[in-house]
Short mmCIF file of C-alpha atoms in Angstrom, two decimals:
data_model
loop_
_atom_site.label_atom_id
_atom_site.label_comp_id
_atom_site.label_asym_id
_atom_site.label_seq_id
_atom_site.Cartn_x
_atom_site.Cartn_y
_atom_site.Cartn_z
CA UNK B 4 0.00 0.00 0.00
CA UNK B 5 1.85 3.38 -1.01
CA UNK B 6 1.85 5.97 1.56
CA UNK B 7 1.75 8.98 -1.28
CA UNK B 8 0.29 7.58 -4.45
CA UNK B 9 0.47 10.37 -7.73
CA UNK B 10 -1.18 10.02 -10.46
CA UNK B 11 -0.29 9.62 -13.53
CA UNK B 12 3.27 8.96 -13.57
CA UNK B 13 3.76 10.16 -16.86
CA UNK B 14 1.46 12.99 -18.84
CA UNK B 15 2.47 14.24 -22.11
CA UNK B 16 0.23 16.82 -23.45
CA UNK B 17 -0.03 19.76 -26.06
CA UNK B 18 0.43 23.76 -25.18
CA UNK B 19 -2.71 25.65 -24.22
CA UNK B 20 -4.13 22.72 -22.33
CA UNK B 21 -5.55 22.08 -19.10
CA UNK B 22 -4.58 18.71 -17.23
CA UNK B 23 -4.82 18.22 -13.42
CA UNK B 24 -2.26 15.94 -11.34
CA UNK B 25 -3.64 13.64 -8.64
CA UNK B 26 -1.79 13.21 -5.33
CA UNK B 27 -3.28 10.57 -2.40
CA UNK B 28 -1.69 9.87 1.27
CA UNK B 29 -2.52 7.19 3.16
CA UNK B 30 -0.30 8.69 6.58
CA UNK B 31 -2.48 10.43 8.04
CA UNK B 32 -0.02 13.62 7.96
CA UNK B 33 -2.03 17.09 7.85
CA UNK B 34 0.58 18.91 5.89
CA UNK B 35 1.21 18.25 2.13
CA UNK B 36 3.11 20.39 -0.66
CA UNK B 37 3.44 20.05 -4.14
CA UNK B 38 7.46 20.45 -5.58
CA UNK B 39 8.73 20.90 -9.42
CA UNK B 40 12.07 19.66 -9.73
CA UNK B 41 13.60 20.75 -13.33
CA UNK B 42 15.94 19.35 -15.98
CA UNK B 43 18.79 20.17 -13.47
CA UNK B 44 16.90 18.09 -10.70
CA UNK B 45 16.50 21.72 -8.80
CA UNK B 46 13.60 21.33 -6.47
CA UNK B 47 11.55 24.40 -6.06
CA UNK B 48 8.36 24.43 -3.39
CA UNK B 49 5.38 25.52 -5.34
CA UNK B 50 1.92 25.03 -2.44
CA UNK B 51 2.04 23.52 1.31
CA UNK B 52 -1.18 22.84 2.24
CA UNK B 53 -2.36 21.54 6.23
CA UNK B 54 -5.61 20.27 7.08
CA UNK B 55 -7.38 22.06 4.01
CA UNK B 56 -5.96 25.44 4.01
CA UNK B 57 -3.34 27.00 1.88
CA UNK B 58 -0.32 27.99 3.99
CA UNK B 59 2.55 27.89 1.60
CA UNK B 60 1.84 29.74 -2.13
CA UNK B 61 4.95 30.69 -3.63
CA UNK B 62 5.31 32.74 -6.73
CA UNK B 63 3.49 30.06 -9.32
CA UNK B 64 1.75 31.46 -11.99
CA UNK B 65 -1.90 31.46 -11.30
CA UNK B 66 -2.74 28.96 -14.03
CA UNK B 67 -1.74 26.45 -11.49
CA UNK B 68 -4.11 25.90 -8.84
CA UNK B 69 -4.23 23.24 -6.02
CA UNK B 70 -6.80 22.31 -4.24
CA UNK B 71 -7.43 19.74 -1.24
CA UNK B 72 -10.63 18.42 -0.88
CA UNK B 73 -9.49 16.63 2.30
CA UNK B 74 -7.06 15.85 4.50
CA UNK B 75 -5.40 12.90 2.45
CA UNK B 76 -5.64 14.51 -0.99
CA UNK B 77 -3.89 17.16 -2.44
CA UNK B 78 -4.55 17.86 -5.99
CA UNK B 79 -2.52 20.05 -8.67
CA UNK B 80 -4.61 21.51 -11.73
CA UNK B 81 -2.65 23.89 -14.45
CA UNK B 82 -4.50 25.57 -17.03
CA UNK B 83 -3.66 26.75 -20.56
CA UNK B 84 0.19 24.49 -20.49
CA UNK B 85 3.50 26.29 -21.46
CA UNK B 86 6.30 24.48 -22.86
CA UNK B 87 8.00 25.86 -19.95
CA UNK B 88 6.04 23.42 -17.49
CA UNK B 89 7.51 20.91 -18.54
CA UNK B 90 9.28 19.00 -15.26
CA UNK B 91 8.58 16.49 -13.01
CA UNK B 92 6.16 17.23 -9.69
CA UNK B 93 5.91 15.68 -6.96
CA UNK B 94 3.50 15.70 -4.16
CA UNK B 95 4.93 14.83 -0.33
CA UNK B 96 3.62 14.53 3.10
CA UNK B 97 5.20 16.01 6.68
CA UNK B 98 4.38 14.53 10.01
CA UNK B 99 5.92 17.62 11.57
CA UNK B 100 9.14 19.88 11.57
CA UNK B 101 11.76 17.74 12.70
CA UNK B 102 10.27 13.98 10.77
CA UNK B 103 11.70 15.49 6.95
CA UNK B 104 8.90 14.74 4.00
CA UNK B 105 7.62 11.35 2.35
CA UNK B 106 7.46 11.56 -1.10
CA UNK B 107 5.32 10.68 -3.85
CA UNK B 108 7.13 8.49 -7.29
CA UNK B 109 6.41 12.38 -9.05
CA UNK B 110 5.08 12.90 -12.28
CA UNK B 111 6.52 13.44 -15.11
CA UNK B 112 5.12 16.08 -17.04
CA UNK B 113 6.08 16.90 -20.96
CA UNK B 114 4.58 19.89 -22.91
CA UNK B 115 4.75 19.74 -26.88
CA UNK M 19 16.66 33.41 4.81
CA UNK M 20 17.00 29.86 5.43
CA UNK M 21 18.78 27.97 3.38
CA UNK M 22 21.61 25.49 2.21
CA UNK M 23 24.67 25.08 -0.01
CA UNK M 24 25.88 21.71 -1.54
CA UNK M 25 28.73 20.94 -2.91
CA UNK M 26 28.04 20.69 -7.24
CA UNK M 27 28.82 17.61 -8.97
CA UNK M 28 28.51 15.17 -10.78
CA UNK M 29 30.78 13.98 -8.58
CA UNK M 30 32.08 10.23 -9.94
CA UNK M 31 33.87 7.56 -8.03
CA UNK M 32 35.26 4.03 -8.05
CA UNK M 33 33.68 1.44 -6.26
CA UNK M 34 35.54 1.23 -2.63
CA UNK M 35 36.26 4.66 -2.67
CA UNK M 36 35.36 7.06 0.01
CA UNK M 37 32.43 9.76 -0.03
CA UNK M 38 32.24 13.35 1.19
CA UNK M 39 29.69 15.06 -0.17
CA UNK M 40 29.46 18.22 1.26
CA UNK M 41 26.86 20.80 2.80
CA UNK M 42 26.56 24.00 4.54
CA UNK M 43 23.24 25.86 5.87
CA UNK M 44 22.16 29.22 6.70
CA UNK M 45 19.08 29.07 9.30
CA UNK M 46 17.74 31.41 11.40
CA UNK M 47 16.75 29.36 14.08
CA UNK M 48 17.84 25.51 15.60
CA UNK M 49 16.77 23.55 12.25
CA UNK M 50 16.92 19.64 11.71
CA UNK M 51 19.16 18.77 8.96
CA UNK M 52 18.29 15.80 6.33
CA UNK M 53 19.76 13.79 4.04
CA UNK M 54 17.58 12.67 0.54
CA UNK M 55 18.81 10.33 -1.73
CA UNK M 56 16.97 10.11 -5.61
CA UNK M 57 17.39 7.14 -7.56
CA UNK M 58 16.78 7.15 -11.51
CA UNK M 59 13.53 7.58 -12.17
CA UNK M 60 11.87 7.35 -8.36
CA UNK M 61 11.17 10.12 -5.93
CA UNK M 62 13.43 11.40 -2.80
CA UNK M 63 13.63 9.06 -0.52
CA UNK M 64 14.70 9.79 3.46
CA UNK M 65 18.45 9.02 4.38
CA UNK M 66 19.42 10.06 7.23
CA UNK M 67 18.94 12.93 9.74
CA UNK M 68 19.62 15.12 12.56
CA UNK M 69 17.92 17.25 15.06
CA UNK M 70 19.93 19.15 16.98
CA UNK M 71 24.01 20.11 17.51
CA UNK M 72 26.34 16.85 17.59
CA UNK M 73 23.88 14.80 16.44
CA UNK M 74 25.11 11.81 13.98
CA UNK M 75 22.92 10.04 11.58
CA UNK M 76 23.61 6.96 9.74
CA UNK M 77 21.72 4.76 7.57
CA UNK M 78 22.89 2.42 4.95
CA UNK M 79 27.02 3.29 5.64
CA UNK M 80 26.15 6.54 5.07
CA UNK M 81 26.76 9.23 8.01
CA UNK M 82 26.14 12.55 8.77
CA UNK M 83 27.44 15.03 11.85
CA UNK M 84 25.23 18.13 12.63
CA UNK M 85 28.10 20.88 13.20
CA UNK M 86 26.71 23.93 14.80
CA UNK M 87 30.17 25.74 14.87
CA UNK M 88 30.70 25.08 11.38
CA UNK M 89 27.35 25.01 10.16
CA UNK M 90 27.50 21.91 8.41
CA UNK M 91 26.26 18.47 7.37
CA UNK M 92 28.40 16.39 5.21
CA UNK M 93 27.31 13.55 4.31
CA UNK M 94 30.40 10.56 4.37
CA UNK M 95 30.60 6.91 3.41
CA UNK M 96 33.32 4.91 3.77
CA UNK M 97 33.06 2.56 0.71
CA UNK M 98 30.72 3.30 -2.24
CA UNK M 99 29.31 0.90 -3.88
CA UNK M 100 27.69 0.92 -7.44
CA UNK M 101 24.36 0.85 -6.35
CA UNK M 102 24.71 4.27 -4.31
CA UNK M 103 24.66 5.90 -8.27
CA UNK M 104 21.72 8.74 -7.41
CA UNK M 105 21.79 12.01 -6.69
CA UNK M 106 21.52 13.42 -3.06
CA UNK M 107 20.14 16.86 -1.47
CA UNK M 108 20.77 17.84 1.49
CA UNK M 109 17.79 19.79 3.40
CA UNK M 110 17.13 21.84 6.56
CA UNK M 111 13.92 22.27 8.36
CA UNK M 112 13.20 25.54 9.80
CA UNK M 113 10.83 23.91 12.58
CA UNK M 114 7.49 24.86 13.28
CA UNK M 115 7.73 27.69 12.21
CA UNK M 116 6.28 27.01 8.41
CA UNK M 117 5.26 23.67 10.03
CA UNK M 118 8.01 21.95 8.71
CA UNK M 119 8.35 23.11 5.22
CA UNK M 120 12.15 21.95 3.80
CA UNK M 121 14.98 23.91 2.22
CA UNK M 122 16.91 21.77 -0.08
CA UNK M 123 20.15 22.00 -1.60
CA UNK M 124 20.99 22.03 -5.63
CA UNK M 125 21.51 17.96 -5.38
CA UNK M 126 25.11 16.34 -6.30
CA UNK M 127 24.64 13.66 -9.14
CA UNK M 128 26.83 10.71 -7.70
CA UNK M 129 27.96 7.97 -10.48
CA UNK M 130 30.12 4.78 -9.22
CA UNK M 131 32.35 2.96 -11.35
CA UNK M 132 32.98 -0.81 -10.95
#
């Protein structure tokens, strides 16, 4: 049973459209974050999310949008696709400050 | 702000050899300090960690001293083998603060040689 599940692994799509990104936790944690790690493996934070609410929004375009319809799910939708989006995301979970993150297999997202 | 330095890479080795891999923070606060390893095609996976000053952690062969006076966390292994090929981050937590958001490092692409 995988403790963060994302789904799908791989999503290969054209410019201008919209796709959504699926992340699942089975830990029980209340925090969760979405990540984009580029070509050069750099990990950037993009949303932290705890119990429901939006804590952590850092400067993403607003064509992506999360949004948690519960505790164990933490979704990732991006509207009107750039070839610039193109990386892999992944979701992760955070029992607290000093326990470090558990992290989802990412998906790997490619824009043509 | 918070965060952390790692050395670049790739850095490549032969198997048997021994591993520094270096890392420095900046943190405001008393963070933890983590190690992450990523293997080809998988997400980060949990390697080791600290918590506070003079704390060692180990996992695997690998090991890791939190140095307050030297604000660092290198991460050592004594004999590589080819399977350790990933790359690693090293990553701070700024405690409760952001409720345990992490700052990670670049990443160093390690590659072992038989």
């Amino acid at each position: 049973d995988t403790a963060v599940s994302q789904t799908p692994k791989y999503l290969v799509t054209q410019m201008g459209n919209d796709k959504s990104i699926k992340c699942e936790q089975n830990l029980g944690h209340d925090t969760m974050y979405w990540y984009k790690q580029d070509s050069k493996k750099f990990l950037k934070i993009m949303f932290s999310y705890n119990n429901k609410e939006l804590i952590i929004n850092e400067t993403v375009p607003n064509r992506f949008s999360p949004k948690s319809p519960d505790k164990a799910h933490l979704n990732l939708h991006i509207n009107s696709l750039e070839l610039g989006d193109s990386a892999v995301y992944f979701c992760a979970t955070a029992e607290g400050a000093n326990y470090g993150y558990t992290f989802g297999s990412g998906t790997r997202l490619t824009v043509v | 702000g918070d965060s952390v330095t790692q050395m670049e890479g790739p850095v490549t080795l032969s198997e048997e050899a021994f591993l520094t891999i270096n890392c420095t923070y900046t943190a405001t606060g008393y963070p933890s300090l983590f190690w992450y390893v990523q293997y080809p095609g998988e997400g980060l996976q949990l390697l080791l960690k600290a918590t506070k000053a003079d704390d060692k952690g180990s996992n695997k062969g690998f090991e890791a001293t939190y140095r307050k006076e030297t604000t660092s966390f290198h991460l050592e292994k004594g004999s590589v083998q080819v399977s350790d090929s990933a790359v690693y981050f090293c990553a701070l937590s700024d405690g409760g603060s952001t409720l345990g958001r992490l700052y990670f490092g670049r990443g160093t692409q390690l590659t072992v040689w038989p």
